[in-house]
C-alpha cells in the first residue's frame, strides 16, 4: 500500500485530512502521469464524477484546478455512481477518470479514486508513480499558462448514457417485480429509479433525497434494518441497497433475510453456468467469503478462487486467468462482460433478471446456502500504531491459540483496513460459542495493545 493511496484510492476526513491542497496536487500529478503518452499536439482530457457529499464540490474544484493547471482538459459528469465514471471513460475515449467519493463511509470522509483510460482502477505501480511526483519530485510537474492551460466542460448526458448501458444487460422485463430501493442518499439517487422503472419494475424508493449531509446516514448497504422492515411490511418481492457511490449492492429477500455478496455471486454464477456463460465454471471471491458459500458452490460444480480482501485483487485475478464474475461478501461484484469495476446497480439488474427468468423468489433461490456462524469486529486503533498489529507478540500469540483451538472446524482472519484506522477481526466456525469467545479474545487483545488511549 502506498503513502497516499490505500486499497481504494486516497481517502480521509475531507478538507482537514484530504485537504484541498492535496486534492489539487493529486490532480496535477495524476494528469501528468496518466496523459504522458499523448503527443504534444493532442489535448488530453480527464472525466470527473462525484457523489452527493457536501465536500465533493470543494474537492472537485481543487481537482479541476490541479488538472487544468498542467494543460489537461476536464469534463464534468456531475453526481454519478463510481462505475459510471469507469464506463464513460471508455465511451468518451478520455485519458483517465476521477471519482470523488468515500463510498460507504460517513459524510465527514471523502476520497479520490482514479481510473485509467481503459476504465480500470490504477495498478499499484502507477499509483506509486503519482505519489512519487507529489511527495518526492513535485518540481517535475510542469505548469502551463496562457492558452495552454486546460479547459472545463460538462457532459450533461452522463447519467442517461450510463442508465442505457445498464438496461442493455437485461434479458427481460421486470414488470412482475415490486422492489424497494435504498439509495443511501448517494449517487444511485440520480439513476436507480429511472433504471428500474424503465425495465418495468414497480419501484418504491427509500433514502433517495440527498442533502449533502445524509449520505449513508442510517441507510444504504451498511444499515439494512429499515429496508428489511419496509420489504416485509409492504410485501415487496425484494429490497435492494446501495452504498454512497453505488459500487456495491446488498439485497433483502421476501422473508426479510439479508442476502450478502456471497449469496448474490453464488446464485448468479449458477445461473450463468446454466446458460453456459460462466467462464471456466469459476467465480473469484476473497478470503472473507463464508465456508457455507464454498460448500454450495462445490455442490453446484462451480470452482472458487480466493484472493486477498479488496475488489482490486479480485479484478486482478479475473483478468489474469480469464474469469468473468467475482466479488466480495460486502457487495462489490464485478461482471467483467459488462463492466471494469464493481457495480451495484448492474448487480441489481442481473439479480432481478435472474428472479424473472427462473420464476422463483429470492428466498427460494438462496435457501440452500447455509452460512457458518461468522463474527466480524472492527477494532479502532490510533494512527501512530497502524501497520504494527502483526508484529506484537501478545496479538500474534492469541491468534495462534485461537487457530489451534478451532482447528479444521473454523478459520480466523485478522487484517488492517486499507482505508480506515481499524484492525478487522473475522472468526468463523461451526460452534457459535467458540466463535464468540475467540472474537472477543482477539479483539480485546488488539484494543489493549493498539487502541486509542482515553484521557483519565
Short mmCIF file of C-alpha atoms in Angstrom, two decimals:
data_model
loop_
_atom_site.label_atom_id
_atom_site.label_comp_id
_atom_site.label_asym_id
_atom_site.label_seq_id
_atom_site.Cartn_x
_atom_site.Cartn_y
_atom_site.Cartn_z
CA UNK A 1 0.00 0.00 0.00
CA UNK A 2 1.30 3.42 -0.91
CA UNK A 3 1.74 6.51 1.19
CA UNK A 4 -1.30 8.37 -0.15
CA UNK A 5 -3.38 5.68 -1.85
CA UNK A 6 -4.93 2.84 0.12
CA UNK A 7 -6.79 -0.17 -1.26
CA UNK A 8 -9.39 2.10 -2.90
CA UNK A 9 -7.80 5.45 -3.67
CA UNK A 10 -6.86 8.32 -1.40
CA UNK A 11 -9.26 8.77 1.50
CA UNK A 12 -9.61 10.76 4.72
CA UNK A 13 -11.64 13.37 6.54
CA UNK A 14 -12.42 15.92 3.84
CA UNK A 15 -10.70 19.31 3.96
CA UNK A 16 -8.72 18.62 7.16
CA UNK A 17 -7.02 15.33 6.15
CA UNK A 18 -7.84 15.03 2.47
CA UNK A 19 -7.17 18.72 2.00
CA UNK A 20 -7.94 20.95 -0.95
CA UNK A 21 -4.19 21.43 -1.43
CA UNK A 22 -3.63 17.66 -1.55
CA UNK A 23 -6.53 17.20 -3.98
CA UNK A 24 -5.01 19.81 -6.28
CA UNK A 25 -1.62 18.07 -6.07
CA UNK A 26 -3.24 14.71 -6.85
CA UNK A 27 -4.94 16.32 -9.84
CA UNK A 28 -1.66 17.74 -11.15
CA UNK A 29 0.35 14.56 -10.62
CA UNK A 30 -2.34 12.18 -11.88
CA UNK A 31 -2.89 14.27 -15.01
CA UNK A 32 0.86 14.35 -15.63
CA UNK A 33 1.28 10.59 -15.27
CA UNK A 34 -1.92 9.43 -16.93
CA UNK A 35 -1.60 11.62 -20.02
CA UNK A 36 2.14 11.35 -20.67
CA UNK A 37 1.53 9.07 -23.65
CA UNK A 38 -0.23 11.88 -25.51
CA UNK A 39 1.54 13.53 -28.40
CA UNK A 40 2.29 17.22 -27.86
CA UNK A 41 -0.28 18.18 -30.47
CA UNK A 42 -3.12 16.18 -28.89
CA UNK A 43 -5.04 17.64 -25.96
CA UNK A 44 -5.61 15.19 -23.13
CA UNK A 45 -8.83 15.09 -21.14
CA UNK A 46 -9.96 13.61 -17.82
CA UNK A 47 -13.52 12.95 -16.61
CA UNK A 48 -14.58 13.81 -13.05
CA UNK A 49 -17.60 12.36 -11.26
CA UNK A 50 -18.67 12.80 -7.66
CA UNK A 51 -21.08 11.56 -5.01
CA UNK A 52 -23.53 13.66 -3.02
CA UNK A 53 -21.32 14.66 -0.05
CA UNK A 54 -21.17 18.32 0.82
CA UNK A 55 -17.38 18.18 0.44
CA UNK A 56 -17.45 16.72 -3.08
CA UNK A 57 -17.92 20.13 -4.70
CA UNK A 58 -14.95 21.53 -2.78
CA UNK A 59 -12.64 18.68 -3.79
CA UNK A 60 -13.93 18.80 -7.36
CA UNK A 61 -12.89 22.45 -7.60
CA UNK A 62 -9.42 21.60 -6.29
CA UNK A 63 -9.02 18.72 -8.73
CA UNK A 64 -10.12 20.91 -11.63
CA UNK A 65 -7.50 23.48 -10.66
CA UNK A 66 -4.81 20.83 -10.47
CA UNK A 67 -5.65 19.03 -13.71
CA UNK A 68 -6.15 22.12 -15.86
CA UNK A 69 -3.01 23.78 -14.48
CA UNK A 70 -0.88 21.16 -16.27
CA UNK A 71 -2.69 21.65 -19.57
CA UNK A 72 -5.25 18.84 -19.43
CA UNK A 73 -8.94 19.37 -20.18
CA UNK A 74 -11.63 18.36 -17.68
CA UNK A 75 -15.10 17.06 -18.48
CA UNK A 76 -17.52 17.10 -15.55
CA UNK A 77 -20.03 14.26 -15.12
CA UNK A 78 -21.78 15.68 -12.06
CA UNK A 79 -23.22 13.30 -9.48
CA UNK A 80 -22.93 9.75 -10.83
CA UNK A 81 -22.08 6.31 -9.41
CA UNK A 82 -18.42 5.29 -9.38
CA UNK A 83 -18.93 2.60 -12.07
CA UNK A 84 -20.45 5.25 -14.34
CA UNK A 85 -17.08 7.02 -14.38
CA UNK A 86 -15.33 3.77 -15.32
CA UNK A 87 -17.84 3.15 -18.13
CA UNK A 88 -17.89 6.70 -19.51
CA UNK A 89 -14.09 6.98 -19.63
CA UNK A 90 -14.04 4.37 -22.38
CA UNK A 91 -17.21 5.57 -24.11
CA UNK A 92 -15.88 9.13 -24.38
CA UNK A 93 -12.31 8.00 -25.13
CA UNK A 94 -10.96 10.00 -22.21
CA UNK A 95 -7.41 9.57 -20.94
CA UNK A 96 -8.47 8.95 -17.34
CA UNK A 97 -11.33 9.28 -14.88
CA UNK A 98 -11.63 10.55 -11.32
CA UNK A 99 -14.38 9.71 -8.83
CA UNK A 100 -14.77 11.82 -5.70
CA UNK A 101 -16.31 9.58 -3.06
CA UNK A 102 -15.67 7.80 0.22
CA UNK A 103 -18.05 5.01 -0.74
CA UNK A 104 -19.85 3.62 2.35
CA UNK A 105 -18.10 5.93 4.86
CA UNK A 106 -19.95 8.65 6.74
CA UNK A 107 -20.25 12.21 5.45
CA UNK A 108 -17.10 13.69 7.04
CA UNK A 109 -14.93 11.41 4.89
CA UNK A 110 -14.26 11.72 1.20
CA UNK A 111 -11.92 10.12 -1.28
CA UNK A 112 -10.35 10.29 -4.73
CA UNK A 113 -10.44 7.21 -6.94
CA UNK A 114 -8.54 7.15 -10.21
CA UNK A 115 -9.30 5.18 -13.39
CA UNK A 116 -7.13 4.68 -16.44
CA UNK A 117 -8.32 5.32 -19.98
CA UNK A 118 -9.35 1.65 -20.21
CA UNK A 119 -11.81 2.07 -17.33
CA UNK A 120 -9.85 0.03 -14.81
CA UNK A 121 -8.61 1.20 -11.42
CA UNK A 122 -4.91 2.00 -11.44
CA UNK A 123 -2.35 -0.67 -10.61
CA UNK A 124 -0.08 -0.11 -7.62
CA UNK A 125 2.87 0.82 -9.83
CA UNK A 126 1.02 3.75 -11.42
CA UNK A 127 -0.33 4.99 -8.09
CA UNK A 128 3.23 4.87 -6.72
CA UNK A 129 4.43 6.94 -9.68
CA UNK A 130 1.77 9.56 -8.91
CA UNK A 131 2.68 9.53 -5.21
CA UNK A 132 6.35 9.99 -6.05
CA UNK A 133 5.60 13.12 -8.07
CA UNK A 134 3.57 14.59 -5.22
CA UNK A 135 5.81 13.70 -2.30
CA UNK A 136 9.33 13.48 -3.73
CA UNK A 137 9.54 15.18 -7.13
CA UNK A 138 6.96 18.00 -7.32
CA UNK A 139 9.45 20.09 -9.29
CA UNK A 140 8.99 17.70 -12.24
CA UNK A 141 5.36 18.77 -12.66
CA UNK A 142 5.25 21.35 -15.45
CA UNK A 143 2.61 24.05 -15.06
CA UNK A 144 1.08 25.71 -18.12
CA UNK A 145 -0.03 29.28 -18.74
CA UNK A 146 -1.92 31.35 -21.26
CA UNK A 147 -3.99 29.33 -23.70
CA UNK A 148 -2.09 26.15 -22.85
CA UNK A 149 -4.00 25.55 -19.62
CA UNK A 150 -6.86 23.06 -19.72
CA UNK A 151 -10.49 23.87 -20.39
CA UNK A 152 -13.55 22.72 -18.41
CA UNK A 153 -16.77 21.40 -19.96
CA UNK A 154 -19.79 19.37 -18.85
CA UNK A 155 -21.16 16.07 -20.16
CA UNK A 156 -24.83 16.71 -19.38
CA UNK A 157 -25.96 13.26 -20.59
CA UNK A 158 -23.63 11.27 -18.31
CA UNK A 159 -26.30 9.67 -16.09
CA UNK A 160 -28.57 8.87 -19.04
CA UNK A 161 -25.76 7.20 -21.00
CA UNK A 162 -24.88 5.04 -18.03
CA UNK A 163 -28.52 4.04 -17.42
CA UNK A 164 -28.90 2.96 -21.06
CA UNK A 165 -25.78 0.81 -20.74
CA UNK A 166 -27.16 -0.98 -17.68
CA UNK A 167 -30.55 -1.51 -19.32
CA UNK A 168 -28.83 -3.25 -22.24
CA UNK A 169 -27.58 -6.03 -19.94
CA UNK A 170 -31.11 -7.26 -19.03
CA UNK A 171 -32.72 -10.17 -20.89
CA UNK A 172 -36.34 -9.46 -19.95
CA UNK A 173 -38.84 -7.05 -18.49
CA UNK A 174 -39.08 -6.75 -14.72
CA UNK A 175 -42.79 -5.91 -14.70
CA UNK A 176 -43.51 -8.87 -12.40
CA UNK A 177 -41.40 -7.41 -9.59
CA UNK A 178 -42.07 -4.94 -6.80
CA UNK A 179 -38.76 -3.76 -5.37
CA UNK A 180 -37.80 -1.42 -2.55
CA UNK A 181 -34.64 0.51 -3.46
CA UNK A 182 -32.44 2.16 -0.80
CA UNK A 183 -30.10 4.66 -2.47
CA UNK A 184 -28.18 5.59 0.72
CA UNK A 185 -28.89 9.25 -0.17
CA UNK A 186 -25.93 8.85 -2.52
CA UNK A 187 -25.10 8.56 -6.19
CA UNK A 188 -27.80 5.99 -7.00
CA UNK A 189 -30.36 8.68 -6.18
CA UNK A 190 -29.85 10.14 -9.67
CA UNK A 191 -30.04 6.85 -11.61
CA UNK A 192 -31.78 3.97 -9.81
CA UNK A 193 -35.45 4.92 -10.11
CA UNK A 194 -35.28 5.58 -13.85
CA UNK A 195 -33.19 2.46 -14.46
CA UNK A 196 -35.52 0.02 -12.74
CA UNK A 197 -38.80 1.64 -13.80
CA UNK A 198 -37.60 1.73 -17.42
CA UNK A 199 -37.04 -2.02 -17.10
CA UNK A 200 -40.62 -2.44 -15.90
CA UNK A 201 -40.24 -2.90 -12.15
CA UNK A 202 -42.54 -1.24 -9.65
CA UNK A 203 -40.04 0.73 -7.53
CA UNK A 204 -40.55 2.12 -4.07
CA UNK A 205 -37.67 4.49 -3.39
CA UNK A 206 -36.02 4.94 0.00
CA UNK A 207 -33.24 7.33 1.06
CA UNK A 208 -33.11 8.99 -2.36
CA UNK A 209 -33.20 12.64 -1.27
CA UNK A 210 -29.57 13.65 -0.65
CA UNK A 211 -28.95 16.96 1.10
CA UNK A 212 -25.15 16.82 1.21
CA UNK A 213 -25.02 15.56 4.80
CA UNK A 214 -27.28 12.49 4.94
CA UNK A 215 -25.26 10.12 2.72
CA UNK A 216 -25.04 6.65 4.36
CA UNK A 217 -26.78 8.07 7.44
CA UNK A 218 -28.68 5.09 8.88
CA UNK A 219 -29.42 3.89 5.36
CA UNK A 220 -27.87 2.04 2.45
CA UNK A 221 -25.95 -1.22 2.34
CA UNK A 222 -24.33 -0.71 5.76
CA UNK A 223 -27.67 -0.07 7.55
CA UNK A 224 -30.24 -2.55 6.30
CA UNK A 225 -32.67 -2.53 9.23
CA UNK A 226 -35.14 -0.03 7.73
CA UNK A 227 -35.09 -1.75 4.34
CA UNK A 228 -35.79 -5.15 5.94
CA UNK A 229 -38.78 -3.78 7.82
CA UNK A 230 -40.10 -2.00 4.74
CA UNK A 231 -39.85 -5.09 2.48
CA UNK A 232 -41.80 -7.21 4.96
CA UNK A 233 -44.43 -4.60 5.84
CA UNK A 234 -45.12 -3.80 2.17
CA UNK A 235 -44.82 -7.38 0.86
CA UNK A 236 -42.17 -6.46 -1.71
CA UNK A 237 -40.55 -9.17 -3.81
CA UNK A 238 -37.14 -7.92 -2.70
CA UNK A 239 -35.20 -4.96 -1.42
CA UNK A 240 -32.00 -3.56 -2.90
CA UNK A 241 -29.50 -1.40 -1.00
CA UNK A 242 -26.57 0.55 -2.42
CA UNK A 243 -23.74 2.39 -0.70
CA UNK A 244 -22.86 6.05 -1.17
CA UNK A 245 -21.25 5.71 -4.60
CA UNK A 246 -23.33 2.69 -5.70
CA UNK A 247 -20.43 0.38 -6.44
CA UNK A 248 -21.80 -2.22 -4.03
CA UNK A 249 -25.19 -3.86 -3.63
CA UNK A 250 -26.81 -6.00 -0.96
CA UNK A 251 -30.34 -7.39 -1.02
CA UNK A 252 -33.18 -8.36 1.30
CA UNK A 253 -35.37 -11.29 0.29
CA UNK A 254 -39.14 -11.51 0.57
CA UNK A 255 -38.90 -13.03 4.07
CA UNK A 256 -36.67 -10.22 5.38
CA UNK A 257 -33.37 -12.11 5.30
CA UNK A 258 -30.27 -10.19 4.22
CA UNK A 259 -28.63 -11.56 1.08
CA UNK A 260 -24.95 -10.68 1.07
CA UNK A 261 -22.42 -10.61 -1.74
CA UNK A 262 -21.51 -14.28 -1.27
CA UNK A 263 -25.09 -15.39 -1.92
CA UNK A 264 -25.59 -12.98 -4.80
CA UNK A 265 -22.45 -14.27 -6.50
CA UNK A 266 -23.49 -17.87 -5.83
CA UNK A 267 -26.94 -17.74 -7.40
CA UNK A 268 -25.95 -15.52 -10.32
CA UNK A 269 -22.88 -17.66 -11.08
CA UNK A 270 -25.09 -20.75 -11.01
CA UNK A 271 -27.47 -19.12 -13.49
CA UNK A 272 -24.52 -18.16 -15.70
CA UNK A 273 -23.27 -21.76 -15.57
CA UNK A 274 -26.71 -22.95 -16.64
CA UNK A 275 -26.64 -20.52 -19.59
CA UNK A 276 -23.05 -21.61 -20.38
CA UNK A 277 -21.74 -18.06 -19.95
CA UNK A 278 -19.72 -18.69 -16.78
CA UNK A 279 -16.13 -18.73 -18.00
CA UNK A 280 -14.11 -21.71 -16.77
CA UNK A 281 -17.01 -22.52 -14.41
CA UNK A 282 -15.30 -20.31 -11.84
CA UNK A 283 -16.13 -17.42 -9.53
CA UNK A 284 -13.50 -15.29 -7.78
CA UNK A 285 -14.04 -14.21 -4.17
CA UNK A 286 -11.93 -13.07 -1.23
CA UNK A 287 -10.76 -14.87 1.89
CA UNK A 288 -13.73 -13.29 3.72
CA UNK A 289 -16.27 -15.48 1.89
CA UNK A 290 -18.19 -17.80 4.18
CA UNK A 291 -17.39 -21.51 4.27
CA UNK A 292 -21.05 -22.17 3.55
CA UNK A 293 -20.65 -20.33 0.25
CA UNK A 294 -17.79 -22.62 -0.77
CA UNK A 295 -19.82 -25.71 0.16
CA UNK A 296 -22.74 -24.57 -2.02
CA UNK A 297 -20.51 -23.74 -4.98
CA UNK A 298 -18.85 -27.15 -4.80
CA UNK A 299 -22.27 -28.84 -4.82
CA UNK A 300 -23.17 -26.84 -7.94
CA UNK A 301 -19.95 -27.82 -9.72
CA UNK A 302 -18.56 -24.28 -9.66
CA UNK A 303 -14.92 -23.64 -8.83
CA UNK A 304 -13.94 -20.82 -6.47
CA UNK A 305 -10.68 -18.88 -6.38
CA UNK A 306 -9.84 -16.77 -3.31
CA UNK A 307 -7.83 -13.55 -3.22
CA UNK A 308 -6.83 -11.01 -0.58
CA UNK A 309 -9.57 -8.64 0.62
CA UNK A 310 -10.26 -5.84 -1.86
CA UNK A 311 -12.08 -5.73 -5.18
CA UNK A 312 -8.86 -4.69 -6.92
CA UNK A 313 -7.33 -8.08 -6.06
CA UNK A 314 -10.46 -9.88 -7.26
CA UNK A 315 -10.22 -7.98 -10.55
CA UNK A 316 -6.52 -8.77 -10.95
CA UNK A 317 -7.27 -12.49 -10.61
CA UNK A 318 -10.18 -12.27 -13.06
CA UNK A 319 -8.07 -10.51 -15.69
CA UNK A 320 -5.09 -12.78 -15.17
CA UNK A 321 -6.99 -16.04 -15.66
CA UNK A 322 -9.98 -15.08 -17.81
CA UNK A 323 -12.85 -15.29 -15.29
CA UNK A 324 -15.97 -13.16 -15.69
CA UNK A 325 -17.64 -12.94 -12.26
CA UNK A 326 -16.10 -12.13 -8.91
CA UNK A 327 -16.58 -10.02 -5.85
CA UNK A 328 -16.78 -9.57 -2.13
CA UNK A 329 -19.14 -10.51 0.67
CA UNK A 330 -19.68 -6.76 1.19
CA UNK A 331 -21.45 -6.49 -2.17
CA UNK A 332 -18.73 -5.35 -4.58
CA UNK A 333 -19.41 -7.62 -7.55
CA UNK A 334 -17.66 -7.40 -10.90
CA UNK A 335 -19.31 -8.63 -14.10
CA UNK A 336 -16.37 -8.40 -16.45
CA UNK A 337 -18.52 -8.99 -19.54
CA UNK A 338 -20.27 -5.68 -18.84
CA UNK A 339 -18.07 -3.58 -16.56
CA UNK A 340 -14.50 -2.94 -15.49
CA UNK A 341 -15.25 -2.42 -11.79
CA UNK A 342 -17.77 -3.37 -9.12
CA UNK A 343 -21.23 -2.03 -9.96
CA UNK A 344 -24.14 -2.15 -7.51
CA UNK A 345 -26.87 -1.29 -10.00
CA UNK A 346 -25.53 -3.75 -12.57
CA UNK A 347 -25.63 -6.40 -9.83
CA UNK A 348 -29.25 -5.50 -9.08
CA UNK A 349 -30.17 -5.76 -12.77
CA UNK A 350 -28.56 -9.20 -13.02
CA UNK A 351 -30.30 -10.34 -9.84
CA UNK A 352 -33.74 -9.14 -10.91
CA UNK A 353 -33.20 -10.66 -14.34
CA UNK A 354 -32.47 -14.00 -12.64
CA UNK A 355 -35.62 -13.83 -10.48
CA UNK A 356 -37.84 -13.26 -13.51
CA UNK A 357 -36.14 -15.84 -15.74
CA UNK A 358 -36.20 -18.59 -13.09
CA UNK A 359 -39.62 -17.60 -11.75
CA UNK A 360 -38.52 -18.14 -8.18
CA UNK A 361 -38.39 -15.86 -5.19
CA UNK A 362 -35.08 -14.67 -3.81
CA UNK A 363 -35.75 -16.67 -0.64
CA UNK A 364 -36.17 -19.91 -2.61
CA UNK A 365 -33.06 -19.25 -4.70
CA UNK A 366 -30.84 -18.75 -1.66
CA UNK A 367 -32.38 -21.14 0.90
CA UNK A 368 -29.84 -23.89 0.08
CA UNK A 369 -26.88 -21.68 1.01
CA UNK A 370 -26.19 -22.23 4.70
CA UNK A 371 -23.84 -19.80 6.42
CA UNK A 372 -21.41 -20.90 9.08
CA UNK A 373 -21.55 -18.69 12.18
CA UNK A 374 -19.26 -15.75 11.47
CA UNK A 375 -18.42 -12.71 13.56
CA UNK A 376 -16.77 -9.54 12.32
CA UNK A 377 -15.32 -6.97 14.71
CA UNK A 378 -13.58 -3.69 13.90
CA UNK A 379 -11.08 -2.52 16.49
CA UNK A 380 -10.28 1.20 16.29
CA UNK A 381 -6.55 1.89 16.64
CA UNK A 382 -4.55 5.09 16.92
CA UNK A 383 -2.98 6.47 13.74
CA UNK A 384 0.57 6.10 15.06
CA UNK A 385 0.08 2.36 15.60
CA UNK A 386 -1.02 1.47 12.08
CA UNK A 387 0.98 -1.33 10.46
CA UNK A 388 2.05 -2.88 13.78
CA UNK A 389 -0.66 -5.40 14.70
CA UNK A 390 1.17 -8.44 13.28
CA UNK A 391 4.45 -7.54 14.99
CA UNK A 392 3.21 -7.58 18.59
CA UNK A 393 3.68 -10.97 20.33
CA UNK A 394 0.59 -10.64 22.51
CA UNK A 395 -1.60 -10.30 19.40
CA UNK A 396 0.09 -12.97 17.28
CA UNK A 397 0.07 -15.40 20.22
CA UNK A 398 -3.67 -15.09 20.88
CA UNK A 399 -4.39 -15.58 17.16
CA UNK A 400 -2.29 -18.76 17.09
CA UNK A 401 -4.03 -20.09 20.21
CA UNK A 402 -7.41 -19.46 18.58
CA UNK A 403 -6.39 -21.24 15.37
CA UNK A 404 -5.11 -24.25 17.30
CA UNK A 405 -8.29 -24.41 19.35
CA UNK A 406 -10.68 -24.24 16.38
CA UNK A 407 -8.61 -26.49 14.11
CA UNK A 408 -10.34 -27.50 10.88
CA UNK A 409 -13.77 -26.56 12.29
CA UNK A 410 -13.23 -22.86 11.72
CA UNK A 411 -10.99 -20.13 10.46
CA UNK A 412 -9.65 -16.78 11.61
CA UNK A 413 -8.72 -13.75 9.55
CA UNK A 414 -7.15 -10.61 11.03
CA UNK A 415 -6.19 -7.71 8.80
CA UNK A 416 -5.73 -3.96 8.90
CA UNK A 417 -8.15 -1.81 6.95
CA UNK A 418 -6.74 -0.17 3.87
CA UNK A 419 -8.93 2.92 4.23
CA UNK A 420 -9.55 3.48 7.96
CA UNK A 421 -7.57 3.21 11.26
CA UNK A 422 -9.07 -0.19 12.05
CA UNK A 423 -7.95 -3.77 12.57
CA UNK A 424 -10.65 -6.11 11.30
CA UNK A 425 -11.17 -9.43 13.06
CA UNK A 426 -13.18 -12.24 11.44
CA UNK A 427 -13.81 -15.57 13.19
CA UNK A 428 -15.90 -18.29 11.58
CA UNK A 429 -16.73 -21.82 12.65
CA UNK A 430 -19.28 -24.49 13.44
CA UNK A 431 -19.50 -23.69 17.16
CA UNK A 432 -21.24 -20.37 17.98
CA UNK A 433 -19.76 -20.13 21.44
CA UNK A 434 -16.21 -20.74 20.22
CA UNK A 435 -16.64 -18.10 17.51
CA UNK A 436 -17.86 -15.55 20.06
CA UNK A 437 -15.15 -16.40 22.60
CA UNK A 438 -12.19 -16.13 20.24
CA UNK A 439 -13.55 -12.99 18.56
CA UNK A 440 -13.67 -11.32 21.96
CA UNK A 441 -10.24 -12.58 23.00
CA UNK A 442 -8.52 -11.38 19.83
CA UNK A 443 -10.34 -8.03 19.67
CA UNK A 444 -9.72 -7.27 23.34
CA UNK A 445 -6.02 -8.02 22.93
CA UNK A 446 -5.71 -5.74 19.89
CA UNK A 447 -7.59 -2.97 21.68
CA UNK A 448 -5.36 -3.29 24.73
CA UNK A 449 -2.16 -3.17 22.68
CA UNK A 450 -3.08 -0.71 19.90
CA UNK A 451 -6.31 1.03 20.86
CA UNK A 452 -6.73 4.73 21.42
CA UNK A 453 -5.90 5.71 24.99
CA UNK A 454 -8.72 7.68 26.61
CA UNK A 455 -7.78 10.56 28.93
CA UNK A 456 -8.23 9.89 32.64
#
